[in-house]
Tab-separated table of C-alpha atoms in Angstrom:
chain	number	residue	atom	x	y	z
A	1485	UNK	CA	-18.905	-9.860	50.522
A	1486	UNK	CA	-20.963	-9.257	53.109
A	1487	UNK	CA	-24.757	-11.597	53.667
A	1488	UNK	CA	-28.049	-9.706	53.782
A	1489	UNK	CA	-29.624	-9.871	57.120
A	1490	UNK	CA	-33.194	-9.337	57.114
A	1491	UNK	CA	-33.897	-6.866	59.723
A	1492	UNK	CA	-38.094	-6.745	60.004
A	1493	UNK	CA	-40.945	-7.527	58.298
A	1494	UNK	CA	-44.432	-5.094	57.523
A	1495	UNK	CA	-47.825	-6.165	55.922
A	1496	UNK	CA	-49.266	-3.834	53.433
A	1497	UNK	CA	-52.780	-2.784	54.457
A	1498	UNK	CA	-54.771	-4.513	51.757
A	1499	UNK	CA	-52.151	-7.650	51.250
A	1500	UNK	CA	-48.570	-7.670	50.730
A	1501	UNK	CA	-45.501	-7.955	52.791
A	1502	UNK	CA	-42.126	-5.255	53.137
A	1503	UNK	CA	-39.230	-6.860	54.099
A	1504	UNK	CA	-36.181	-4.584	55.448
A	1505	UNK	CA	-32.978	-5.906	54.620
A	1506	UNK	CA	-29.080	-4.759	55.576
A	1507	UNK	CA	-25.849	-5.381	54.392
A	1508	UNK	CA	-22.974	-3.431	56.154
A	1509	UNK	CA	-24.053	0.498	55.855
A	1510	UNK	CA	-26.652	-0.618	52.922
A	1511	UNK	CA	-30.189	-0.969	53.275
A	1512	UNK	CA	-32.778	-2.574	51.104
A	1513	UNK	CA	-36.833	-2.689	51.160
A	1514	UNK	CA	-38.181	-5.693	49.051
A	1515	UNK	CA	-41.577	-6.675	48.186
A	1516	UNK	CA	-41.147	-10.352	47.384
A	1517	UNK	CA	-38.134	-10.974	45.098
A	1518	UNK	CA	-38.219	-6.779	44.111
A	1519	UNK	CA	-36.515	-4.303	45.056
A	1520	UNK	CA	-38.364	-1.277	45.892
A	1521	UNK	CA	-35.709	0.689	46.614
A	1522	UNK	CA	-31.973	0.722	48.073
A	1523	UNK	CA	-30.337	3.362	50.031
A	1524	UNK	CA	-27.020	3.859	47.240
A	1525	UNK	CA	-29.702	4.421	44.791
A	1526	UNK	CA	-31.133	8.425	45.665
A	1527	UNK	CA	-30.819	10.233	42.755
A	1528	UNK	CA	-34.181	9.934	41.254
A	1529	UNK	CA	-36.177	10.596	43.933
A	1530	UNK	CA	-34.091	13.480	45.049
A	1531	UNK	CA	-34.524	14.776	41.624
A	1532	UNK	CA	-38.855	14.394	42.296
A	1533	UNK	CA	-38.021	16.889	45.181
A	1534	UNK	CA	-35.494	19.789	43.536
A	1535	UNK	CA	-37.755	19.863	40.013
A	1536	UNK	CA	-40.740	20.422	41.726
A	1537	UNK	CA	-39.444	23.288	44.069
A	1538	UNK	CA	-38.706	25.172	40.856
A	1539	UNK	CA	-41.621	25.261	39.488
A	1540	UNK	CA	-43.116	26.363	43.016
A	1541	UNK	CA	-40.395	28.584	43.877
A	1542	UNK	CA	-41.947	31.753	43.946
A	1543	UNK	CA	-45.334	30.495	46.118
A	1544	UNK	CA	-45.331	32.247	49.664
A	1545	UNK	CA	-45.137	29.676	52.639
A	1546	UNK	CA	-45.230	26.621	50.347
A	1547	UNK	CA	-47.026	23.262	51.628
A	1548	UNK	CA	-46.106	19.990	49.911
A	1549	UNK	CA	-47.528	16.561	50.572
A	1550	UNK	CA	-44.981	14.107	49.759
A	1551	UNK	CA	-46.487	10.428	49.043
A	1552	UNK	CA	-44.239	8.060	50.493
A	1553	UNK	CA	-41.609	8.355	52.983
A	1554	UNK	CA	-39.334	4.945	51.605
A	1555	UNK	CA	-36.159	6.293	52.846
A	1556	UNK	CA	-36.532	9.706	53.101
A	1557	UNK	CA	-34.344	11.025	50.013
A	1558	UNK	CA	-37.434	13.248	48.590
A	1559	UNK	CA	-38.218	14.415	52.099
A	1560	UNK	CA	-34.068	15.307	52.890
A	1561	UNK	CA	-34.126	17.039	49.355
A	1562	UNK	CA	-36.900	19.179	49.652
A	1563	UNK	CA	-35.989	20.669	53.083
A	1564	UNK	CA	-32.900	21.189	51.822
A	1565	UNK	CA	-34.245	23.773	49.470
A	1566	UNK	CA	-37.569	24.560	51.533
A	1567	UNK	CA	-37.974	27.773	53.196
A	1568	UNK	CA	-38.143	28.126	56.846
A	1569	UNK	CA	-41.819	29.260	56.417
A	1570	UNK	CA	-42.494	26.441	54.003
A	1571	UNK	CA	-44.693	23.073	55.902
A	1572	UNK	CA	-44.028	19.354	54.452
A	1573	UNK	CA	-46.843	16.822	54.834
A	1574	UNK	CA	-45.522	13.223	54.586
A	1575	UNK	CA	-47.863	11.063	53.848
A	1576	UNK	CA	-46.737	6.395	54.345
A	1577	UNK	CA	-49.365	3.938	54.597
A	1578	UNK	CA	-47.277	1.578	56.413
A	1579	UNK	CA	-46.904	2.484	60.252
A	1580	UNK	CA	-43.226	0.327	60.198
A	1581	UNK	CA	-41.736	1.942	57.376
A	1582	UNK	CA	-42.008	5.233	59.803
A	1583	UNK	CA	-40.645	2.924	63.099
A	1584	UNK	CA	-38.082	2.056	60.248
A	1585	UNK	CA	-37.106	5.785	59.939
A	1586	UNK	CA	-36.500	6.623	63.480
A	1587	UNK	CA	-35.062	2.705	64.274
A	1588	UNK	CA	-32.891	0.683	62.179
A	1589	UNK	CA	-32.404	3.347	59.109
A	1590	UNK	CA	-32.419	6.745	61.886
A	1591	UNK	CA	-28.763	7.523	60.524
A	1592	UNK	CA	-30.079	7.867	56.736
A	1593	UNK	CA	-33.434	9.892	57.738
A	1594	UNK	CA	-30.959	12.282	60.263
A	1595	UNK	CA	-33.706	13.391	61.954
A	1596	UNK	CA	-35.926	14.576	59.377
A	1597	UNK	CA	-39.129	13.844	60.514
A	1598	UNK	CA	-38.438	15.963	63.554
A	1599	UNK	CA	-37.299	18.980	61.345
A	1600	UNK	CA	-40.406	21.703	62.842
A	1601	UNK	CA	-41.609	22.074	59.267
A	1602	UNK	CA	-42.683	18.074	58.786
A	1603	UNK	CA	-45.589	16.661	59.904
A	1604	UNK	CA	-46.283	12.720	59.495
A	1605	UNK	CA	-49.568	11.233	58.328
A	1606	UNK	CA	-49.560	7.762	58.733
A	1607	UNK	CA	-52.270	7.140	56.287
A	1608	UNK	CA	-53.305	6.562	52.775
A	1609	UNK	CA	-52.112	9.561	50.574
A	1610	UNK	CA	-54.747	8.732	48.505
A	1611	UNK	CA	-57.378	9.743	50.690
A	1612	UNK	CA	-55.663	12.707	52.249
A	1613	UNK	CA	-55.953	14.395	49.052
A	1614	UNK	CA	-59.505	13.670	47.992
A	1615	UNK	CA	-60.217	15.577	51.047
A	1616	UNK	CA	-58.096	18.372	50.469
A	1617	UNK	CA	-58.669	21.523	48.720
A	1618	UNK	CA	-56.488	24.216	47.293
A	1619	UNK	CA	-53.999	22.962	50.411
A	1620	UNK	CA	-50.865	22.104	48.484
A	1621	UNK	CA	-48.592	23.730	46.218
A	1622	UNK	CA	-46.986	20.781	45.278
A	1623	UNK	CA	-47.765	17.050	45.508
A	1624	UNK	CA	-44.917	14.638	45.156
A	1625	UNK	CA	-46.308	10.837	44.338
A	1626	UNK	CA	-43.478	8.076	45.025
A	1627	UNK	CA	-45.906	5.349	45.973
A	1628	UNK	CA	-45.449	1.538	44.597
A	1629	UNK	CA	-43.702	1.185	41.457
A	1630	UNK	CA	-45.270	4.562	39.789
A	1631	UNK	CA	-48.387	4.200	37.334
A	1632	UNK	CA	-47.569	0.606	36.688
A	1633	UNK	CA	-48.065	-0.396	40.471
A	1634	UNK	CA	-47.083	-3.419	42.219
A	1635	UNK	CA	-47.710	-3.004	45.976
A	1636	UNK	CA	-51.701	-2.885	45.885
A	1637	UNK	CA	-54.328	-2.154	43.643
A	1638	UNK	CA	-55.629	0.331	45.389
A	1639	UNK	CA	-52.468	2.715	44.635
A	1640	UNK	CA	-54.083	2.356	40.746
A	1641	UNK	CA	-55.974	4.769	41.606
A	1642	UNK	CA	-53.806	7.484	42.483
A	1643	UNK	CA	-52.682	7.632	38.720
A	1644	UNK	CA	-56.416	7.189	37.181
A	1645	UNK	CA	-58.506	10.152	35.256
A	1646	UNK	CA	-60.879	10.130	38.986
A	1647	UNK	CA	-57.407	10.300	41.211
A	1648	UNK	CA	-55.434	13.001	38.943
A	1649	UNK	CA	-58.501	15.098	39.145
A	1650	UNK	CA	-58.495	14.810	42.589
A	1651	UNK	CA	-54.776	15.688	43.030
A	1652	UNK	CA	-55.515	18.654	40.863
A	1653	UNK	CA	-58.191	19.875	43.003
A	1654	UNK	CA	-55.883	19.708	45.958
A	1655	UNK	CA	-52.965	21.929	44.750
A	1656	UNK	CA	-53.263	25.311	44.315
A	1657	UNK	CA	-53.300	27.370	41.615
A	1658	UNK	CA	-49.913	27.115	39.389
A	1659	UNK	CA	-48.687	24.195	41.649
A	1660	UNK	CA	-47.253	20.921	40.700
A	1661	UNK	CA	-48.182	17.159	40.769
A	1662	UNK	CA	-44.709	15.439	40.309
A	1663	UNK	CA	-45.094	11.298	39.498
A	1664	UNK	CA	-42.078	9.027	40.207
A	1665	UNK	CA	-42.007	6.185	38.092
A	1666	UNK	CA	-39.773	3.247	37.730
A	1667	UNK	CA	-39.876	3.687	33.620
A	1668	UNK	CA	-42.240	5.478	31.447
A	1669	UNK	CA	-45.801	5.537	30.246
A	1670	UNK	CA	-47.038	7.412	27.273
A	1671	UNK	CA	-50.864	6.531	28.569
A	1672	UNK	CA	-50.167	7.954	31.758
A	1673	UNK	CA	-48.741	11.224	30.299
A	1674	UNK	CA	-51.567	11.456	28.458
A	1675	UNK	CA	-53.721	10.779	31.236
A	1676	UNK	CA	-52.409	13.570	32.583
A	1677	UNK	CA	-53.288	16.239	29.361
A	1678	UNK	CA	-56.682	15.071	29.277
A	1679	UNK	CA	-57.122	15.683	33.178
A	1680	UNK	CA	-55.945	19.373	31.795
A	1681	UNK	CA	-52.574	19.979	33.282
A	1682	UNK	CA	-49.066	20.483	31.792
A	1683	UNK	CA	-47.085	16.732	31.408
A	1684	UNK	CA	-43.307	17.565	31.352
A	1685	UNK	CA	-41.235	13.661	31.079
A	1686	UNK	CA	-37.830	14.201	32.614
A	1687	UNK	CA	-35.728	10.740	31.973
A	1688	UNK	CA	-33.354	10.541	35.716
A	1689	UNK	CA	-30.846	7.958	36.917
A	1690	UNK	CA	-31.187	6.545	39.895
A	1691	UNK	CA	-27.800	7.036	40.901
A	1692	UNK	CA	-26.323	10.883	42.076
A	1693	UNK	CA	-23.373	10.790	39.502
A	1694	UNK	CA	-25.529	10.376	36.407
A	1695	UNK	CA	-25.646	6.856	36.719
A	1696	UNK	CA	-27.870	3.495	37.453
A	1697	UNK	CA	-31.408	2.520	35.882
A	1698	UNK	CA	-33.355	5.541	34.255
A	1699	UNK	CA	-36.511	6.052	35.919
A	1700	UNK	CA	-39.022	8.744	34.559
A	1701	UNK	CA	-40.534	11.954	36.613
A	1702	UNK	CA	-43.369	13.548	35.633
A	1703	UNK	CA	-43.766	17.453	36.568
A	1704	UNK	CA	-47.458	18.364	35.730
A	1705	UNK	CA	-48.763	22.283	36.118
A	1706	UNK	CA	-52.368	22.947	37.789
């Protein structure tokens, strides 16, 4: 079998390290001894991309802000399905993981961040959205591990009562917040009613063919 070879390092703004890893065709990111996430493994985060779009399917030059480039499935998914009027905000914190996208990992991303319709924000989603208003009309959240983080603390707050509000605020009316999450979490659902939107739970593998670990998306109506 072939080693690992560890391809580049990135510190997390706030504390934390990101360590890029390859194996043949197969690419990893790790934060310490976890996995974050692993280019065979799509599925889910493909799946945060397609569910949302049918909810929003029927909105007029749709906008979403993705949350988190990683390696680009939920970006590759949704213009897939977007129209050509539709705009996609990506939204990564860490400046290498987008040097990442157009370097070592260029033939996974195939080009998407030039697609016309994408525009990078190298930045903290969080605060994108608290200054956004009725912009989106969907906002896909694939940061850290989901509610239960384990990057930084500061992505806690994406998934509190203050930063739901705030993501509500930002959509527009009828759109969607969509969580990905590495399992679930009946407080965070809940979290979510109280903050007065719909909380749909939709169990997903990780893998395409209905296999791999089960992580949890959440698909919550403004």
């Amino acid at each position: 079998m072939l080693p690992w070879i560890q391809l580049d390092t990135a510190a997390i703004p706030g504390g934390g390290e990101l360590r890029l890893k390859s194996r043949g065709t197969e690419f990893s990111i790790m934060l310490g001894t976890n996995e974050l996430m692993n280019s065979r493994l799509s599925g889910s985060e493909e799946a945060l991309a397609t569910l949302a779009f049918e909810r929003i399917s029927t909105h007029k030059r749709p906008h979403i802000l993705i949350g988190g480039l990683g390696m680009g499935f939920t970006l590759r998914a949704a213009l897939a399905i977007l129209p050509a009027d539709g705009k996609i905000t990506i939204a990564e914190l860490v400046p290498a993981v987008v040097d990442w996208a157009r370097g070592p990992m260029a033939e996974i991303h195939k080009g998407s961040l030039d697609d016309p319709r994408v525009t990078v924000h190298v930045g903290d989603v969080g605060a994108l959205i608290a200054t956004s208003k009725g912009q989106f009309d969907a906002i896909l959240l694939d940061v850290d591990n989901g509610p239960d983080g384990l990057t930084r603390e500061e992505n806690d707050s994406l998934y509190s009562h203050d930063g739901i509000r705030k993501s509500k605020t930002a959509l527009t009316r009828g759109g969607i917040l969509g969580i990905w999450s590495s399992g679930p979490d009946p407080r965070f659902t809940r979290r979510l009613r109280d903050c007065g939107l719909t909380a749909e739970e939709i169990p997903t593998r990780a893998g395409k063919t209905g296999r791999g670990m089960k992580h949890m998306i959440w698909m919550a109506k403004a």
